[in-house]
């Protein structure tokens, strides 16, 4: 989970020719956001030298500072109103400290591909939270999709919950909590939009998330980081590619491509994460892993299918939630 959000709508007509530039940006989102789980695992696994919350604090504080500095240098409005600041603080804490922080903490023990599969259930959680908030009567497709998706989550977590240690179980629970935090942050941002540019919004979200990480560093008594060279490379990758390049590509893709094409990335990221974890870290892929992945992705597909069957006005509103 190395990305931020704002509220956007696609400017490309659904039936228009798909521009290659948009597909290039989308490919960057596919690969980079799918690979950040691997980078986190490399940085926080045993012996790597990066405590999980210190990793988050150092990465997002620097990224946030760079984004705000860029806004100042380009003379964009960078001073939020008190109401805007409250929204940015809430979303930054939920997205980064809650969402990304839980992933960082869990990946001390959990494989990167496994983490990506559980976090890949995010669209299902967002849809469920929105249905509850809006008191919207769900369709049969929506209910079926939720059941399928949560069956996939259950299949993925069952082996750990039944045979794992207490630390393993807590890691699984953190990976379930992470997409819930990210989903809540997404919904708040969508329903309380701020009149600031994308880099400025993202910059403040990074900074508030970083402050939340610092609180956790102090509260948990994390040791001073002593990263290995591999962990430093992973940190740099998360900063440059995860927080800066891929986010920019996401914004460009969502402005150029139809929304239903951009929203294919939740299907692709977990698959890339599983493959990279298997290739680079020799993470095991079992029948349970494959079965859980298929069920989660089918559930996500059903949720999106249900969204794009909404009336146009409701569909446009649902489109704005992105992660």
C-alpha angles and dihedrals in degrees: 000000000000104000144085134211149214134177116283140156126209115253095195116096113241093237098044126109111278109244117226092225090062092049091051091054090047090051089055089053091049095052104033099043089044091052099047090082089060091048091051091050091050091050100047106030118114112295095012093109101227116111107216100244094042088053090054095044096050094045101046098038091056092043091049092049092050092050094050091045089053090052091051093048092049090047096239118152105271103165110091124207117247091261092049090047091054091052093047091048093051095046094043092053094046096044102040109020095034104030104030093030093058090050091050091050095045095048091066083083108007123082116250094239092049091051092050092051094054093044087048087074088074096109089054092053091046092051092048094049092048092049090053094046093047093042086227119171105238123231122238090251090053093051092046091049092051091050092049093046094048090046086059091050089049092050091051094048100039097083092051095042092050101042109011129105123256090263091052092050091049089051090054091049089050090053090052092048093048098069091043090057091045091048093051090049090050093051094048091050092048094048096040103040119184127216097237132108120266096254092050093049091047092046094055092044088054092048096049090045089051091052089052089052091052090055089053092047090056096039094051095040094233115191123245108277117258101179126191118232089260091053091050090052090050090049091051091048091052092049100045103029103024101040103028117019101035093044090052090049090051091054091047092048093049090051095047105034133056111266095242089060095047090049091064089086095086087063094049105040097066092046092051091047092052093048094047092047090051095046100042107026099026091239111178121250111202134180087257090055092051093044093049092046092052093049094047092049091047089052091050090048091052092049092052091045089054091049094052090051089061122107110276095257094050092043092053090052093049091048092064094071108091134155 
